[in-house]
Amino acid sequence: MMKDMEKTEKLNSISIKVTPPGPRARKIIQDDEKYMVTSTKSLPIVAERGEGAFIQDVDGNVYLDFSTGISVTNLGHVNPHVTEAVEKQLHKLWHFAGTDFYYKIQVDAARALESVAPGSFQKKVFFTNSGTESTEAAIKIAKAHTGKQQFIGFIGGFHGRSQGALSFTASRPIHHKGFFPSMPGVEHAPYPNPYRNPFNIDGYEEPDELEDRVIDFIDRYMLRTYLPRENLAGFLVEPIQGEGGYIVPPKNFHRKLRKLADENNAVVIMDEVQTGMGRTGKFFASEHFGVEPEIIGLAKAIANGVPMGAIVIKDSLDFREAGLHSNTFGGNLLASAAAVAVIDTIKTENLLENATKQGDYFKKRLLELQEKHDVIGDVRGIGLMLAVDFVKDRKTKEPATKYRDTVELKALENGLIVLAAGLSAIRLIPALNITRDQIDMGVEALEKAIVASH
Ligand SMILES: Cc1ncc(COP(=O)(O)O)c(C=O)c1O
C-alpha cells in the first residue's frame, strides 16, 4: 500500500479531465442514492484522494478545495503531522472507555484546548463526537449550572439537527419540516446582520444602532413581555453566523450580549463549531469581539477530519456530579492524538498569521471581483472565513439564489470546490496554510464561474 502511495502523483494544480460527474462518479452517485438515506448533497463530486489544498475525484479530476469539508480540514487534506500522530496512536490503542478509565492523550488534548481557548479563568473540557453533540452538552451544562430552563437563540443560527440542537437551529425551514415540536423553551431573536438589516431592510443604520436594536429587542420586548428573566438560562450564539450566510455582526454586539447575560444571571454559549480552530486568524472568533464565553462549542476542525467535538467551559460550570453527562466515544484516542497535533501544528507553522495575511489578500481580490461584477452584492468575513453574496440588484439586495447555485456548479466544472451558505452566498474557506498562488488560482476559477453562470 505504501508503494501505491509513493507512485501516486502529487496534487498541486487544477486538472479537469472530464466534466464532473464523470462515468465512475456517476455510478457511485447512483449507488449512493440506492443505499444511503437522502441527506444534503449539493455537488456531484466523488472524492478519492486529498493532499493539502487539492482533491482528486474518482475520474482523475483534480480540484482546488475552498470548502475544506465545511471548515474541517483546516490544516489541509491528509496533513502529514496529523497523519503521523494518528498513525502512532493507531499502533498503540484505539479505545478503552473514556467513560470509566483514564487516558493520557485525552488529558493532553484537553490541556492543549484549555491553553488556547479565550478566558482569563481556569477552563475544563468535555469531549463529544460532533457539533450537534457539543450543542447538546452545552445546553445541559447551562441548565445544570443555572438551574434554569429557557434560552434565546438567533434567527439564521445553525447548531445541529438533534431535537435539542434543532430547537435553536433557524437557518432553513426544511430543517424543521415535520419535526415539530423540538425541545421546548427556546426563543429566537434577530441576528444583527449589517448587510440585510433585520429591522430596516432597505435603509441604512450605523452598526452600533443595529447592535443596540437587537439587545433592546431582547431586553425590552422579549424579557419584558413573555420570557421571565428568572427563567433565562442563557444565550446560544455563533460569533459569526456560518450556515446562515457568513454574517459578521457589528463589533460590539457580543460584548453587549455578554453584559445582558450577566445582568440576568444567564450564560453565553458561543458556538464556534465552524468559526473555531484558527479559521478567522485567531484560534477562536470570539477573540475578535473581545468576549470570554463561559461555554464554547467546538467540532469540525478540532481534529482536522477525525470525528471529534468538544465543549470548553469555565471551570465553575463543571457538573461536579458523576453520571450527569457522558458518552462512549468522546475523546477517542485517535481523535485526541489528532487534536493535539492540530493545535501544535497551528502554533508551530504560524497558521493563524498565515490565515490573517492570506485572508486579507483574498478579501482584496474578492473586492476587485465585486467592482467588476454587479451580481456580487457583498464581500464579507474575517481571516479565511470569507463569503461573496450574489444579488439580483445591488440596491434591493434581492438574493440571487438560483444564480448562486449555478456559480457553485460552474466553479466545480472549472476545478474549484466551493459551498453555498445562507440564501445567496458562497463561502470561501480554504485551508489555513493556503498560499497566495493558490488563492489566485481559485479567484481565477471563481471569476470564470461567475461569468459562465449568467
Ligand atoms: C455553528 C455550527 N454548530 C453546530 C453544527 C453541527 O455540527 P455537526 O454537523 O458536527 O453535528 C454546525 C455544522 O455545520 C455548525 O456550523
Tab-separated table of N, CA, C and O in Angstrom, residues 183-268:
chain	number	residue	atom	x	y	z
A	183	MET	N	-37.183	20.573	21.294
A	183	MET	CA	-37.096	20.879	22.738
A	183	MET	C	-37.806	22.204	23.060
A	183	MET	O	-37.532	23.213	22.418
A	184	PRO	N	-38.706	22.201	24.014
A	184	PRO	CA	-39.371	23.459	24.357
A	184	PRO	C	-38.432	24.407	25.104
A	184	PRO	O	-37.407	23.975	25.632
A	185	GLY	N	-38.778	25.677	25.114
A	185	GLY	CA	-38.031	26.638	25.939
A	185	GLY	C	-37.012	27.461	25.176
A	185	GLY	O	-36.195	28.138	25.796
A	186	VAL	N	-37.064	27.419	23.842
A	186	VAL	CA	-36.099	28.217	23.068
A	186	VAL	C	-36.824	29.285	22.255
A	186	VAL	O	-37.756	28.977	21.499
A	187	GLU	N	-36.416	30.524	22.429
A	187	GLU	CA	-36.967	31.637	21.653
A	187	GLU	C	-35.859	32.185	20.765
A	187	GLU	O	-34.673	31.975	21.047
A	188	HIS	N	-36.243	32.891	19.715
A	188	HIS	CA	-35.243	33.430	18.786
A	188	HIS	C	-35.327	34.944	18.666
A	188	HIS	O	-36.405	35.507	18.559
A	189	ALA	N	-34.160	35.552	18.639
A	189	ALA	CA	-34.063	36.997	18.406
A	189	ALA	C	-33.417	37.216	17.043
A	189	ALA	O	-32.716	36.334	16.535
A	190	PRO	N	-33.619	38.386	16.445
A	190	PRO	CA	-32.933	38.666	15.167
A	190	PRO	C	-31.425	38.751	15.395
A	190	PRO	O	-30.979	39.165	16.469
A	191	TYR	N	-30.645	38.327	14.405
A	191	TYR	CA	-29.183	38.460	14.476
A	191	TYR	C	-28.823	39.777	13.787
A	191	TYR	O	-29.400	40.117	12.750
A	192	PRO	N	-27.887	40.526	14.342
A	192	PRO	CA	-27.551	41.817	13.717
A	192	PRO	C	-26.774	41.638	12.412
A	192	PRO	O	-25.549	41.556	12.423
A	193	ASN	N	-27.501	41.562	11.338
A	193	ASN	CA	-26.915	41.363	10.008
A	193	ASN	C	-26.731	42.739	9.353
A	193	ASN	O	-27.702	43.370	8.953
A	194	PRO	N	-25.497	43.201	9.250
A	194	PRO	CA	-25.296	44.557	8.744
A	194	PRO	C	-25.664	44.711	7.264
A	194	PRO	O	-25.986	45.810	6.830
A	195	TYR	N	-25.607	43.630	6.500
A	195	TYR	CA	-25.899	43.753	5.067
A	195	TYR	C	-27.403	43.714	4.801
A	195	TYR	O	-27.923	44.537	4.049
A	196	ARG	N	-28.072	42.740	5.406
A	196	ARG	CA	-29.535	42.701	5.273
A	196	ARG	C	-30.124	42.913	6.668
A	196	ARG	O	-30.452	41.973	7.383
A	197	ASN	N	-30.223	44.173	6.983
A	197	ASN	CA	-30.642	44.602	8.313
A	197	ASN	C	-32.050	44.087	8.648
A	197	ASN	O	-33.001	44.378	7.939
A	198	PRO	N	-32.190	43.302	9.730
A	198	PRO	CA	-33.494	42.703	10.007
A	198	PRO	C	-34.559	43.721	10.416
A	198	PRO	O	-35.757	43.427	10.356
A	199	PHE	N	-34.149	44.906	10.823
A	199	PHE	CA	-35.132	45.909	11.265
A	199	PHE	C	-35.474	46.915	10.174
A	199	PHE	O	-36.462	47.605	10.247
A	200	ASN	N	-34.585	47.026	9.214
A	200	ASN	CA	-34.736	48.115	8.268
A	200	ASN	C	-34.163	47.653	6.938
A	200	ASN	O	-33.051	47.988	6.578
A	201	ILE	N	-34.954	46.850	6.243
A	201	ILE	CA	-34.451	46.125	5.080
A	201	ILE	C	-33.734	47.034	4.071
A	201	ILE	O	-32.622	46.742	3.649
A	202	ASP	N	-34.365	48.167	3.736
A	202	ASP	CA	-33.783	48.973	2.657
A	202	ASP	C	-32.904	50.110	3.142
A	202	ASP	O	-32.131	50.672	2.391
A	203	GLY	N	-33.054	50.465	4.379
A	203	GLY	CA	-32.341	51.651	4.847
A	203	GLY	C	-30.973	51.323	5.387
A	203	GLY	O	-30.506	50.195	5.309
A	204	TYR	N	-30.341	52.288	5.954
A	204	TYR	CA	-29.002	52.095	6.495
A	204	TYR	C	-28.986	52.519	7.955
A	204	TYR	O	-29.554	53.531	8.324
A	205	GLU	N	-28.361	51.719	8.746
A	205	GLU	CA	-28.201	52.091	10.148
A	205	GLU	C	-26.743	51.958	10.507
A	205	GLU	O	-26.056	51.074	10.016
A	206	GLU	N	-26.267	52.807	11.393
A	206	GLU	CA	-24.898	52.673	11.884
A	206	GLU	C	-24.803	51.336	12.623
A	206	GLU	O	-25.763	50.908	13.266
A	207	PRO	N	-23.632	50.669	12.599
A	207	PRO	CA	-23.510	49.361	13.257
A	207	PRO	C	-23.905	49.382	14.730
A	207	PRO	O	-24.561	48.463	15.207
A	208	ASP	N	-23.545	50.453	15.453
A	208	ASP	CA	-23.886	50.437	16.887
A	208	ASP	C	-25.390	50.556	17.091
A	208	ASP	O	-25.956	50.030	18.033
A	209	GLU	N	-26.056	51.232	16.154
A	209	GLU	CA	-27.504	51.343	16.237
A	209	GLU	C	-28.141	49.960	16.053
A	209	GLU	O	-29.067	49.594	16.759
A	210	LEU	N	-27.580	49.206	15.103
A	210	LEU	CA	-28.109	47.873	14.812
A	210	LEU	C	-27.908	46.932	16.003
A	210	LEU	O	-28.827	46.224	16.419
A	211	GLU	N	-26.715	46.941	16.574
A	211	GLU	CA	-26.499	46.012	17.702
A	211	GLU	C	-27.365	46.417	18.903
A	211	GLU	O	-27.899	45.561	19.598
A	212	ASP	N	-27.541	47.732	19.104
A	212	ASP	CA	-28.402	48.180	20.210
A	212	ASP	C	-29.844	47.759	19.994
A	212	ASP	O	-30.549	47.406	20.930
A	213	ARG	N	-30.278	47.815	18.742
A	213	ARG	CA	-31.654	47.407	18.425
A	213	ARG	C	-31.894	45.948	18.815
A	213	ARG	O	-32.941	45.606	19.348
A	214	VAL	N	-30.911	45.094	18.518
A	214	VAL	CA	-31.075	43.678	18.838
A	214	VAL	C	-31.097	43.485	20.354
A	214	VAL	O	-31.963	42.795	20.900
A	215	ILE	N	-30.142	44.107	21.041
A	215	ILE	CA	-30.088	43.979	22.506
A	215	ILE	C	-31.381	44.508	23.121
A	215	ILE	O	-31.975	43.896	24.015
A	216	ASP	N	-31.833	45.626	22.581
A	216	ASP	CA	-33.070	46.240	23.047
A	216	ASP	C	-34.276	45.328	22.816
A	216	ASP	O	-35.155	45.215	23.659
A	217	PHE	N	-34.274	44.687	21.646
A	217	PHE	CA	-35.376	43.781	21.297
A	217	PHE	C	-35.460	42.663	22.341
A	217	PHE	O	-36.538	42.313	22.817
A	218	ILE	N	-34.300	42.143	22.706
A	218	ILE	CA	-34.292	41.053	23.694
A	218	ILE	C	-34.694	41.589	25.069
A	218	ILE	O	-35.566	41.039	25.751
A	219	ASP	N	-34.057	42.692	25.443
A	219	ASP	CA	-34.215	43.209	26.806
A	219	ASP	C	-35.608	43.807	27.043
A	219	ASP	O	-36.278	43.498	28.020
A	220	ARG	N	-36.037	44.649	26.067
A	220	ARG	CA	-37.269	45.398	26.320
A	220	ARG	C	-38.526	44.742	25.782
A	220	ARG	O	-39.621	45.075	26.190
A	221	TYR	N	-38.346	43.834	24.803
A	221	TYR	CA	-39.538	43.163	24.278
A	221	TYR	C	-39.630	41.740	24.816
A	221	TYR	O	-40.536	41.412	25.560
A	222	MET	N	-38.640	40.922	24.492
A	222	MET	CA	-38.756	39.511	24.872
A	222	MET	C	-38.794	39.344	26.395
A	222	MET	O	-39.666	38.678	26.935
A	223	LEU	N	-37.828	39.961	27.061
A	223	LEU	CA	-37.712	39.718	28.510
A	223	LEU	C	-38.718	40.532	29.337
A	223	LEU	O	-38.895	40.284	30.517
A	224	ARG	N	-39.369	41.495	28.695
A	224	ARG	CA	-40.362	42.255	29.452
A	224	ARG	C	-41.781	41.814	29.174
A	224	ARG	O	-42.700	42.177	29.898
A	225	THR	N	-41.939	41.079	28.057
A	225	THR	CA	-43.326	40.760	27.716
A	225	THR	C	-43.706	39.299	27.939
A	225	THR	O	-44.823	39.006	28.323
A	226	TYR	N	-42.749	38.377	27.673
A	226	TYR	CA	-43.219	36.991	27.815
A	226	TYR	C	-42.181	36.005	28.327
A	226	TYR	O	-42.528	34.892	28.694
A	227	LEU	N	-40.908	36.386	28.309
A	227	LEU	CA	-39.899	35.424	28.777
A	227	LEU	C	-39.375	35.893	30.138
A	227	LEU	O	-38.592	36.849	30.195
A	228	PRO	N	-39.793	35.264	31.217
A	228	PRO	CA	-39.368	35.755	32.536
A	228	PRO	C	-37.847	35.703	32.684
A	228	PRO	O	-37.232	34.666	32.419
A	229	ARG	N	-37.253	36.807	33.082
A	229	ARG	CA	-35.791	36.874	33.221
A	229	ARG	C	-35.265	35.764	34.128
A	229	ARG	O	-34.204	35.200	33.898
A	230	GLU	N	-36.040	35.486	35.165
A	230	GLU	CA	-35.564	34.484	36.124
A	230	GLU	C	-35.580	33.079	35.544
A	230	GLU	O	-35.040	32.150	36.151
A	231	ASN	N	-36.180	32.912	34.355
A	231	ASN	CA	-36.153	31.592	33.695
A	231	ASN	C	-35.020	31.471	32.680
A	231	ASN	O	-34.774	30.394	32.133
A	232	LEU	N	-34.349	32.595	32.386
A	232	LEU	CA	-33.383	32.598	31.275
A	232	LEU	C	-32.057	31.943	31.682
A	232	LEU	O	-31.272	32.501	32.447
A	233	ALA	N	-31.815	30.754	31.127
A	233	ALA	CA	-30.560	30.045	31.422
A	233	ALA	C	-29.408	30.635	30.618
A	233	ALA	O	-28.292	30.748	31.125
A	234	GLY	N	-29.672	30.970	29.350
A	234	GLY	CA	-28.564	31.509	28.561
A	234	GLY	C	-28.897	31.815	27.121
A	234	GLY	O	-30.011	31.571	26.644
A	235	PHE	N	-27.876	32.327	26.438
A	235	PHE	CA	-27.949	32.600	25.007
A	235	PHE	C	-27.080	31.585	24.291
A	235	PHE	O	-25.983	31.255	24.771
A	236	LEU	N	-27.541	31.134	23.145
A	236	LEU	CA	-26.689	30.315	22.269
A	236	LEU	C	-26.496	31.100	20.979
A	236	LEU	O	-27.470	31.438	20.296
A	237	VAL	N	-25.244	31.398	20.666
A	237	VAL	CA	-24.983	32.308	19.551
A	237	VAL	C	-23.698	31.922	18.838
A	237	VAL	O	-22.756	31.418	19.461
A	238	GLU	N	-23.666	32.144	17.521
A	238	GLU	CA	-22.415	31.975	16.771
A	238	GLU	C	-21.713	33.333	16.723
A	238	GLU	O	-22.364	34.346	16.448
A	239	PRO	N	-20.403	33.363	16.925
A	239	PRO	CA	-19.706	34.662	16.856
A	239	PRO	C	-19.843	35.299	15.476
A	239	PRO	O	-19.998	36.510	15.346
A	240	ILE	N	-19.789	34.431	14.445
A	240	ILE	CA	-20.089	34.831	13.065
A	240	ILE	C	-21.016	33.740	12.560
A	240	ILE	O	-20.683	32.555	12.688
A	241	GLN	N	-22.188	34.106	12.048
A	241	GLN	CA	-23.095	33.041	11.617
A	241	GLN	C	-22.536	32.311	10.403
A	241	GLN	O	-22.083	32.938	9.445
A	242	GLY	N	-22.554	30.969	10.463
A	242	GLY	CA	-21.993	30.158	9.383
A	242	GLY	C	-23.041	29.777	8.349
A	242	GLY	O	-23.159	30.416	7.299
A	243	GLU	N	-23.836	28.743	8.683
A	243	GLU	CA	-24.841	28.277	7.723
A	243	GLU	C	-25.792	29.404	7.336
A	243	GLU	O	-26.352	29.423	6.246
A	244	GLY	N	-25.997	30.342	8.218
A	244	GLY	CA	-26.895	31.475	7.967
A	244	GLY	C	-26.378	32.405	6.882
A	244	GLY	O	-27.094	33.304	6.438
A	245	GLY	N	-25.114	32.259	6.471
A	245	GLY	CA	-24.613	33.080	5.364
A	245	GLY	C	-23.343	33.850	5.643
A	245	GLY	O	-23.048	34.826	4.970
A	246	TYR	N	-22.567	33.421	6.618
A	246	TYR	CA	-21.307	34.098	6.955
A	246	TYR	C	-21.563	35.568	7.305
A	246	TYR	O	-21.052	36.498	6.676
A	247	ILE	N	-22.384	35.740	8.322
A	247	ILE	CA	-22.793	37.074	8.769
A	247	ILE	C	-21.874	37.513	9.909
A	247	ILE	O	-21.855	36.888	10.975
A	248	VAL	N	-21.155	38.596	9.676
A	248	VAL	CA	-20.284	39.145	10.724
A	248	VAL	C	-21.061	40.249	11.438
A	248	VAL	O	-21.439	41.238	10.810
A	249	PRO	N	-21.321	40.097	12.724
A	249	PRO	CA	-22.104	41.131	13.415
A	249	PRO	C	-21.250	42.376	13.685
A	249	PRO	O	-20.021	42.294	13.634
A	250	PRO	N	-21.879	43.502	14.013
A	250	PRO	CA	-21.097	44.694	14.387
A	250	PRO	C	-20.192	44.405	15.581
A	250	PRO	O	-20.490	43.523	16.401
A	251	LYS	N	-19.132	45.164	15.667
A	251	LYS	CA	-18.010	44.877	16.569
A	251	LYS	C	-18.387	44.681	18.047
A	251	LYS	O	-17.814	43.838	18.732
A	252	ASN	N	-19.340	45.479	18.531
A	252	ASN	CA	-19.632	45.419	19.974
A	252	ASN	C	-20.809	44.529	20.342
A	252	ASN	O	-21.202	44.473	21.507
A	253	PHE	N	-21.389	43.865	19.346
A	253	PHE	CA	-22.599	43.079	19.628
A	253	PHE	C	-22.369	42.031	20.722
A	253	PHE	O	-23.139	41.930	21.680
A	254	HIS	N	-21.309	41.265	20.578
A	254	HIS	CA	-21.105	40.169	21.538
A	254	HIS	C	-20.797	40.691	22.941
A	254	HIS	O	-21.191	40.085	23.934
A	255	ARG	N	-20.116	41.831	23.000
A	255	ARG	CA	-19.840	42.423	24.322
A	255	ARG	C	-21.154	42.844	24.986
A	255	ARG	O	-21.359	42.636	26.180
A	256	LYS	N	-22.046	43.414	24.194
A	256	LYS	CA	-23.331	43.870	24.740
A	256	LYS	C	-24.212	42.681	25.141
A	256	LYS	O	-24.931	42.735	26.139
A	257	LEU	N	-24.114	41.613	24.360
A	257	LEU	CA	-24.894	40.407	24.697
A	257	LEU	C	-24.362	39.792	25.999
A	257	LEU	O	-25.119	39.363	26.865
A	258	ARG	N	-23.048	39.795	26.107
A	258	ARG	CA	-22.393	39.290	27.323
A	258	ARG	C	-22.902	40.045	28.548
A	258	ARG	O	-23.244	39.470	29.584
A	259	LYS	N	-22.981	41.373	28.422
A	259	LYS	CA	-23.422	42.233	29.533
A	259	LYS	C	-24.883	41.909	29.887
A	259	LYS	O	-25.234	41.772	31.056
A	260	LEU	N	-25.704	41.748	28.852
A	260	LEU	CA	-27.113	41.430	29.081
A	260	LEU	C	-27.244	40.077	29.791
A	260	LEU	O	-28.075	39.912	30.695
A	261	ALA	N	-26.408	39.130	29.389
A	261	ALA	CA	-26.430	37.811	30.035
A	261	ALA	C	-26.057	37.959	31.515
A	261	ALA	O	-26.747	37.427	32.397
A	262	ASP	N	-24.993	38.715	31.779
A	262	ASP	CA	-24.553	38.904	33.172
A	262	ASP	C	-25.653	39.544	34.013
A	262	ASP	O	-25.898	39.154	35.155
A	263	GLU	N	-26.313	40.540	33.431
A	263	GLU	CA	-27.373	41.245	34.176
A	263	GLU	C	-28.523	40.319	34.537
A	263	GLU	O	-29.277	40.580	35.463
A	264	ASN	N	-28.658	39.231	33.767
A	264	ASN	CA	-29.779	38.318	34.007
A	264	ASN	C	-29.345	36.955	34.554
A	264	ASN	O	-30.105	35.984	34.486
A	265	ASN	N	-28.121	36.912	35.060
A	265	ASN	CA	-27.574	35.657	35.598
A	265	ASN	C	-27.722	34.495	34.628
A	265	ASN	O	-28.102	33.388	34.998
A	266	ALA	N	-27.454	34.806	33.370
A	266	ALA	CA	-27.552	33.787	32.326
A	266	ALA	C	-26.162	33.569	31.725
A	266	ALA	O	-25.283	34.418	31.865
A	267	VAL	N	-25.987	32.444	31.049
A	267	VAL	CA	-24.669	32.158	30.459
A	267	VAL	C	-24.679	32.483	28.954
A	267	VAL	O	-25.744	32.605	28.352
A	268	VAL	N	-23.487	32.610	28.403
A	268	VAL	CA	-23.364	32.730	26.945
A	268	VAL	C	-22.681	31.467	26.430
A	268	VAL	O	-21.560	31.153	26.840
